[in-house]
mmCIF file of C-alpha atoms in Angstrom:
data_model
loop_
_atom_site.group_PDB
_atom_site.id
_atom_site.type_symbol
_atom_site.label_atom_id
_atom_site.label_comp_id
_atom_site.label_asym_id
_atom_site.label_seq_id
_atom_site.Cartn_x
_atom_site.Cartn_y
_atom_site.Cartn_z
ATOM 1 C CA MET S 28 -23.507 23.028 8.396
ATOM 2 C CA ILE S 29 -24.462 22.062 11.965
ATOM 3 C CA LYS S 30 -22.210 19.006 11.803
ATOM 4 C CA GLU S 31 -19.218 21.097 10.710
ATOM 5 C CA ALA S 32 -19.915 23.704 13.417
ATOM 6 C CA VAL S 33 -19.980 21.013 16.103
ATOM 7 C CA LYS S 34 -16.660 19.604 14.850
ATOM 8 C CA LYS S 35 -14.978 23.001 15.247
ATOM 9 C CA VAL S 36 -15.781 23.268 18.967
ATOM 10 C CA LEU S 37 -14.962 19.687 19.933
ATOM 11 C CA PRO S 38 -11.647 19.108 21.789
ATOM 12 C CA ASN S 39 -8.960 17.509 19.637
ATOM 13 C CA GLY S 40 -8.939 14.364 21.766
ATOM 14 C CA MET S 41 -12.644 13.856 21.163
ATOM 15 C CA LYS S 42 -12.182 14.468 17.427
ATOM 16 C CA HIS S 43 -9.488 11.782 17.382
ATOM 17 C CA ASN S 44 -11.736 9.277 19.151
ATOM 18 C CA ILE S 45 -14.743 9.984 16.937
ATOM 19 C CA HIS S 46 -12.628 9.512 13.814
ATOM 20 C CA LYS S 47 -11.205 6.217 15.099
ATOM 21 C CA LEU S 48 -14.628 4.870 16.062
ATOM 22 C CA SER S 49 -16.103 5.808 12.692
ATOM 23 C CA ALA S 50 -13.214 4.098 10.879
ATOM 24 C CA LYS S 51 -13.579 0.921 12.958
ATOM 25 C CA ILE S 52 -17.310 0.691 12.262
ATOM 26 C CA ALA S 53 -16.794 1.187 8.524
ATOM 27 C CA GLN S 54 -14.003 -1.391 8.471
ATOM 28 C CA SER S 55 -16.045 -3.960 10.391
ATOM 29 C CA ARG S 56 -18.888 -3.631 7.910
ATOM 30 C CA GLU S 57 -16.543 -3.954 4.944
ATOM 31 C CA ALA S 58 -14.864 -7.014 6.462
ATOM 32 C CA SER S 59 -18.232 -8.748 6.766
ATOM 33 C CA ARG S 60 -18.940 -8.103 3.084
ATOM 34 C CA ASN S 61 -15.492 -9.168 1.878
ATOM 35 C CA ARG S 62 -14.769 -12.198 4.033
ATOM 36 C CA ASP S 63 -15.902 -14.764 1.465
ATOM 37 C CA LYS S 64 -14.873 -12.836 -1.652
ATOM 38 C CA SER S 65 -11.649 -13.292 -3.609
ATOM 39 C CA ALA S 66 -9.061 -10.519 -3.808
ATOM 40 C CA ARG S 67 -9.966 -10.079 -7.472
ATOM 41 C CA GLU S 68 -13.633 -9.536 -6.615
ATOM 42 C CA VAL S 69 -12.882 -7.147 -3.772
ATOM 43 C CA PHE S 70 -10.378 -4.898 -5.518
ATOM 44 C CA SER S 71 -12.233 -4.904 -8.824
ATOM 45 C CA GLU S 72 -15.252 -3.584 -6.910
ATOM 46 C CA ILE S 73 -13.131 -0.941 -5.185
ATOM 47 C CA TYR S 74 -12.068 0.448 -8.561
ATOM 48 C CA ALA S 75 -15.517 0.051 -10.144
ATOM 49 C CA LYS S 76 -17.160 2.025 -7.330
ATOM 50 C CA ALA S 77 -14.291 4.547 -7.033
ATOM 51 C CA LYS S 78 -13.891 3.817 -3.314
ATOM 52 C CA TRP S 79 -10.402 5.319 -3.377
ATOM 53 C CA GLY S 80 -11.538 8.462 -5.181
ATOM 54 C CA GLY S 81 -12.009 9.754 -8.695
ATOM 55 C CA ALA S 82 -15.012 9.342 -10.945
ATOM 56 C CA VAL S 83 -17.044 6.139 -11.069
ATOM 57 C CA GLY S 84 -15.898 4.178 -14.093
ATOM 58 C CA GLY S 85 -12.390 5.612 -13.932
ATOM 59 C CA ILE S 86 -9.224 4.169 -12.401
ATOM 60 C CA ASN S 87 -7.904 5.904 -9.285
ATOM 61 C CA SER S 88 -5.553 4.432 -6.684
ATOM 62 C CA GLY S 89 -6.362 7.068 -4.056
ATOM 63 C CA SER S 90 -4.792 10.116 -2.463
ATOM 64 C CA GLY S 91 -1.750 8.112 -1.331
ATOM 65 C CA SER S 92 -0.496 8.063 -4.920
ATOM 66 C CA TYR S 93 -0.181 11.852 -4.962
ATOM 67 C CA GLY S 94 1.253 14.593 -2.791
ATOM 68 C CA PRO S 95 4.485 14.997 -0.765
ATOM 69 C CA ALA S 96 4.775 11.356 0.344
ATOM 70 C CA ALA S 97 4.448 10.137 -3.244
ATOM 71 C CA GLU S 98 7.001 12.691 -4.438
ATOM 72 C CA LEU S 99 9.469 11.572 -1.770
ATOM 73 C CA TYR S 100 8.951 7.958 -2.793
ATOM 74 C CA ILE S 101 9.503 8.609 -6.500
ATOM 75 C CA HIS S 102 12.650 10.636 -5.820
ATOM 76 C CA ASN S 103 14.208 8.023 -3.535
ATOM 77 C CA ILE S 104 13.259 4.977 -5.616
ATOM 78 C CA ASN S 105 14.722 6.567 -8.747
ATOM 79 C CA ARG S 106 17.872 7.361 -6.794
ATOM 80 C CA PHE S 107 18.030 3.703 -5.650
ATOM 81 C CA ILE S 108 17.493 2.483 -9.210
ATOM 82 C CA GLN S 109 20.322 4.679 -10.451
ATOM 83 C CA SER S 110 22.779 3.938 -7.637
ATOM 84 C CA HIS S 111 22.247 0.162 -7.871
ATOM 85 C CA ALA S 112 22.194 0.004 -11.681
ATOM 86 C CA VAL S 113 18.711 -1.506 -11.681
ATOM 87 C CA LYS S 114 17.495 -2.375 -15.181
ATOM 88 C CA SER S 115 14.173 -4.132 -14.499
ATOM 89 C CA VAL S 116 11.377 -3.400 -12.025
ATOM 90 C CA LEU S 117 8.308 -5.375 -10.934
ATOM 91 C CA ASP S 118 5.643 -3.118 -9.422
ATOM 92 C CA ILE S 119 3.117 -5.179 -7.416
ATOM 93 C CA GLY S 120 -0.234 -3.429 -7.158
ATOM 94 C CA CYS S 121 0.567 -0.905 -9.882
ATOM 95 C CA GLY S 122 -2.926 0.623 -9.706
ATOM 96 C CA ASP S 123 -3.535 3.699 -11.830
ATOM 97 C CA PHE S 124 0.191 3.870 -12.762
ATOM 98 C CA SER S 125 0.600 7.419 -11.416
ATOM 99 C CA ILE S 126 3.681 6.290 -9.458
ATOM 100 C CA GLY S 127 5.054 3.709 -11.893
ATOM 101 C CA SER S 128 4.906 6.115 -14.842
ATOM 102 C CA ARG S 129 7.574 8.254 -13.187
ATOM 103 C CA LEU S 130 10.047 5.489 -12.374
ATOM 104 C CA ILE S 131 13.177 5.579 -14.494
ATOM 105 C CA CYS S 132 14.057 2.061 -15.630
ATOM 106 C CA ASP S 133 14.645 0.183 -18.874
ATOM 107 C CA ASP S 134 12.129 -2.583 -18.207
ATOM 108 C CA TYR S 135 8.931 -2.192 -16.165
ATOM 109 C CA THR S 136 6.249 -4.755 -15.337
ATOM 110 C CA GLY S 137 3.181 -3.693 -13.398
ATOM 111 C CA ILE S 138 0.808 -6.261 -11.972
ATOM 112 C CA ASP S 139 -2.591 -5.755 -10.395
ATOM 113 C CA VAL S 140 -5.351 -8.114 -9.292
ATOM 114 C CA ALA S 141 -8.066 -5.999 -10.963
ATOM 115 C CA GLN S 142 -8.507 -6.795 -14.665
ATOM 116 C CA SER S 143 -10.040 -3.367 -15.352
ATOM 117 C CA VAL S 144 -6.870 -1.692 -14.097
ATOM 118 C CA VAL S 145 -4.605 -3.855 -16.232
ATOM 119 C CA ASP S 146 -6.745 -3.425 -19.351
ATOM 120 C CA ARG S 147 -6.750 0.363 -18.988
ATOM 121 C CA ASN S 148 -3.008 0.521 -18.328
ATOM 122 C CA ASN S 149 -2.142 -1.728 -21.266
ATOM 123 C CA ALA S 150 -4.379 0.302 -23.562
ATOM 124 C CA GLU S 151 -2.926 3.644 -22.535
ATOM 125 C CA TYR S 152 0.617 3.027 -21.307
ATOM 126 C CA SER S 153 2.112 -0.212 -22.653
ATOM 127 C CA SER S 154 5.172 0.116 -24.876
ATOM 128 C CA ASP S 155 8.538 -1.508 -25.500
ATOM 129 C CA GLY S 156 9.922 -2.196 -22.059
ATOM 130 C CA ARG S 157 6.606 -1.484 -20.309
ATOM 131 C CA ARG S 158 3.839 -4.051 -19.738
ATOM 132 C CA PHE S 159 1.000 -4.883 -17.357
ATOM 133 C CA ALA S 160 -0.466 -8.219 -16.256
ATOM 134 C CA CYS S 161 -3.466 -9.279 -14.191
ATOM 135 C CA LEU S 162 -2.213 -11.426 -11.323
ATOM 136 C CA ASP S 163 -3.070 -12.114 -7.693
ATOM 137 C CA ALA S 164 0.357 -11.812 -6.085
ATOM 138 C CA ALA S 165 -0.854 -13.847 -3.100
ATOM 139 C CA GLY S 166 -2.103 -16.665 -5.341
ATOM 140 C CA PRO S 167 -0.242 -19.795 -6.451
ATOM 141 C CA ALA S 168 1.327 -18.333 -9.618
ATOM 142 C CA ASP S 169 4.969 -17.237 -9.684
ATOM 143 C CA LEU S 170 5.708 -13.534 -9.888
ATOM 144 C CA PRO S 171 7.248 -12.075 -13.076
ATOM 145 C CA ARG S 172 11.026 -11.821 -12.840
ATOM 146 C CA ALA S 173 12.817 -8.516 -12.303
ATOM 147 C CA GLN S 174 15.886 -7.155 -10.572
ATOM 148 C CA LEU S 175 13.907 -4.918 -8.195
ATOM 149 C CA CYS S 176 10.479 -5.695 -6.716
ATOM 150 C CA LEU S 177 8.424 -2.779 -5.380
ATOM 151 C CA ILE S 178 5.312 -3.102 -3.206
ATOM 152 C CA ARG S 179 4.006 0.285 -2.156
ATOM 153 C CA GLN S 180 1.086 0.512 0.295
ATOM 154 C CA VAL S 181 -0.500 -2.630 -1.097
ATOM 155 C CA LEU S 182 0.116 -5.245 1.592
ATOM 156 C CA GLN S 183 -1.611 -3.026 4.178
ATOM 157 C CA HIS S 184 -4.926 -3.879 2.480
ATOM 158 C CA LEU S 185 -4.399 -7.653 2.773
ATOM 159 C CA SER S 186 -4.762 -10.272 5.500
ATOM 160 C CA ASN S 187 -1.666 -11.607 7.258
ATOM 161 C CA GLN S 188 -2.071 -14.882 5.363
ATOM 162 C CA GLN S 189 -2.058 -13.080 2.020
ATOM 163 C CA VAL S 190 0.914 -10.966 3.056
ATOM 164 C CA THR S 191 2.861 -14.073 4.080
ATOM 165 C CA ALA S 192 2.107 -15.740 0.742
ATOM 166 C CA ILE S 193 3.646 -12.783 -1.083
ATOM 167 C CA LEU S 194 6.676 -12.470 1.195
ATOM 168 C CA ARG S 195 7.555 -16.109 0.424
ATOM 169 C CA LYS S 196 8.055 -15.224 -3.247
ATOM 170 C CA PHE S 197 10.982 -12.833 -2.798
ATOM 171 C CA SER S 198 13.898 -15.191 -3.436
ATOM 172 C CA PRO S 199 14.233 -14.534 -7.218
ATOM 173 C CA PHE S 200 14.680 -10.776 -6.731
ATOM 174 C CA GLU S 201 17.980 -9.029 -6.123
ATOM 175 C CA PHE S 202 16.224 -6.188 -4.318
ATOM 176 C CA VAL S 203 12.814 -5.845 -2.640
ATOM 177 C CA ILE S 204 11.490 -2.556 -1.261
ATOM 178 C CA LEU S 205 8.326 -2.565 0.848
ATOM 179 C CA THR S 206 6.457 0.635 1.680
ATOM 180 C CA GLU S 207 3.811 0.758 4.399
ATOM 181 C CA HIS S 208 1.652 3.244 6.298
ATOM 182 C CA GLN S 209 2.217 2.809 10.043
ATOM 183 C CA PRO S 210 0.410 4.555 12.910
ATOM 184 C CA ALA S 211 1.901 7.469 14.784
ATOM 185 C CA ALA S 212 3.224 6.635 18.262
ATOM 186 C CA CYS S 213 0.167 8.255 19.878
ATOM 187 C CA ASP S 214 -2.153 5.921 17.916
ATOM 188 C CA PHE S 215 -0.138 2.695 18.126
ATOM 189 C CA ARG S 216 -1.787 -0.331 19.779
ATOM 190 C CA SER S 217 -0.254 -3.479 18.262
ATOM 191 C CA HIS S 218 1.911 -4.948 15.526
ATOM 192 C CA ASN S 219 0.448 -6.798 12.544
ATOM 193 C CA ARG S 220 -3.201 -7.030 13.577
ATOM 194 C CA ASP S 221 -4.941 -9.326 11.113
ATOM 195 C CA ILE S 222 -7.677 -7.940 8.836
ATOM 196 C CA VAL S 223 -9.906 -9.049 5.980
ATOM 197 C CA HIS S 224 -8.676 -7.784 2.610
ATOM 198 C CA GLY S 225 -10.339 -4.587 1.464
ATOM 199 C CA SER S 226 -10.088 -0.857 0.901
ATOM 200 C CA ASN S 227 -9.124 -0.071 4.512
ATOM 201 C CA THR S 228 -5.962 -0.760 6.505
ATOM 202 C CA ARG S 229 -4.919 -1.656 10.040
ATOM 203 C CA LEU S 230 -4.585 2.002 11.063
ATOM 204 C CA ALA S 231 -8.178 2.084 12.358
ATOM 205 C CA TYR S 232 -7.032 -0.378 15.035
ATOM 206 C CA GLY S 233 -3.801 1.420 15.868
ATOM 207 C CA SER S 234 -1.823 -1.177 13.940
ATOM 208 C CA GLY S 235 0.182 -1.572 10.777
ATOM 209 C CA LEU S 236 2.527 -3.998 9.084
ATOM 210 C CA TYR S 237 5.884 -4.391 10.830
ATOM 211 C CA PHE S 238 7.828 -6.911 8.793
ATOM 212 C CA ASP S 239 10.489 -7.546 11.425
ATOM 213 C CA LYS S 240 7.822 -8.732 13.912
ATOM 214 C CA PRO S 241 5.824 -12.007 14.056
ATOM 215 C CA PRO S 242 4.341 -13.570 12.031
ATOM 216 C CA PHE S 243 6.637 -12.233 9.270
ATOM 217 C CA ASN S 244 10.076 -11.939 10.929
ATOM 218 C CA LEU S 245 11.877 -10.433 7.958
ATOM 219 C CA LYS S 246 15.188 -8.634 8.238
ATOM 220 C CA THR S 247 14.774 -5.145 6.811
ATOM 221 C CA ASP S 248 16.577 -1.811 6.684
ATOM 222 C CA LEU S 249 14.680 1.480 6.797
ATOM 223 C CA LEU S 250 15.502 3.395 3.605
ATOM 224 C CA PHE S 251 13.402 6.541 4.083
ATOM 225 C CA GLU S 252 10.155 7.760 5.616
ATOM 226 C CA HIS S 253 7.564 10.495 5.331
ATOM 227 C CA ALA S 254 6.552 11.828 8.743
ATOM 228 C CA GLY S 255 2.887 12.376 9.516
ATOM 229 C CA ASP S 256 1.186 15.549 10.704
ATOM 230 C CA LEU S 257 0.804 15.093 14.454
ATOM 231 C CA THR S 258 -1.471 18.143 14.708
ATOM 232 C CA SER S 259 -4.153 16.462 12.582
ATOM 233 C CA HIS S 260 -7.204 14.813 14.161
ATOM 234 C CA ASN S 261 -7.122 12.312 11.276
ATOM 235 C CA MET S 262 -5.109 9.211 12.203
ATOM 236 C CA TYR S 263 -4.242 8.576 8.561
ATOM 237 C CA ASP S 264 -2.602 11.987 8.288
ATOM 238 C CA ARG S 265 -0.716 11.422 11.555
ATOM 239 C CA GLY S 266 0.767 8.103 10.431
ATOM 240 C CA LEU S 267 4.236 7.575 8.969
ATOM 241 C CA ILE S 268 4.866 6.148 5.513
ATOM 242 C CA ARG S 269 8.042 4.067 5.650
ATOM 243 C CA SER S 270 10.020 2.257 2.960
ATOM 244 C CA PHE S 271 12.145 -0.774 3.835
ATOM 245 C CA LEU S 272 14.764 -2.744 1.926
ATOM 246 C CA VAL S 273 14.431 -6.473 2.578
ATOM 247 C CA GLN S 274 17.773 -8.022 3.521
ATOM 248 C CA ASN S 275 19.026 -11.094 1.697
ATOM 249 C CA SER S 276 16.022 -11.480 -0.558
ATOM 250 C CA GLN S 277 18.015 -13.908 -2.698
#
């Protein structure tokens, strides 16, 4: 009660700074724990401990898979699928399948690095034209083939090295759409700050993934974006969620 009362009287600027500092401390601690762990170990633990929400023992990909930004994404991706006659989709980091279940396509493959996620999805959602596989997209294995590759707010949880490893695998796809959470202008500090893979993102450091900047240097076109709430003292709420079409992925 006292903590909430104090928050109400603090100036917005101080609230912003406190939130940023808290996020940086939490991220630094997580990075120390994850540095020597594989992506499979890290993200399996995230789901097992419900770090992105939901009940322990369940599968929940977090608040980013629901709400207005998710609705905008589903609407625009389905419109892209229809307008470009897309028949097959690869969804990298399919998570709890709340987004993928609403995509309209004849053939869907969802991959995730966490075996628990894949097992649950196959048990509950697999069917003709819909399948799930456990795969580290940044590992040495090739990605499953599809006409359209989707990666929605997944790369933001990975190191620059892991991101680069995935970006190098785009040539077989006709279309690739990348969706990322980027900081609002008032929070921005740098492009593509490196991190250790984990539940957090670069937003705590005023950074995000900008694929047209070093070290990635991709050519992309902005397809659509969901604007953040600039009145919020929470930097995650202030950030923009942007979807980009990679040029010349073939």
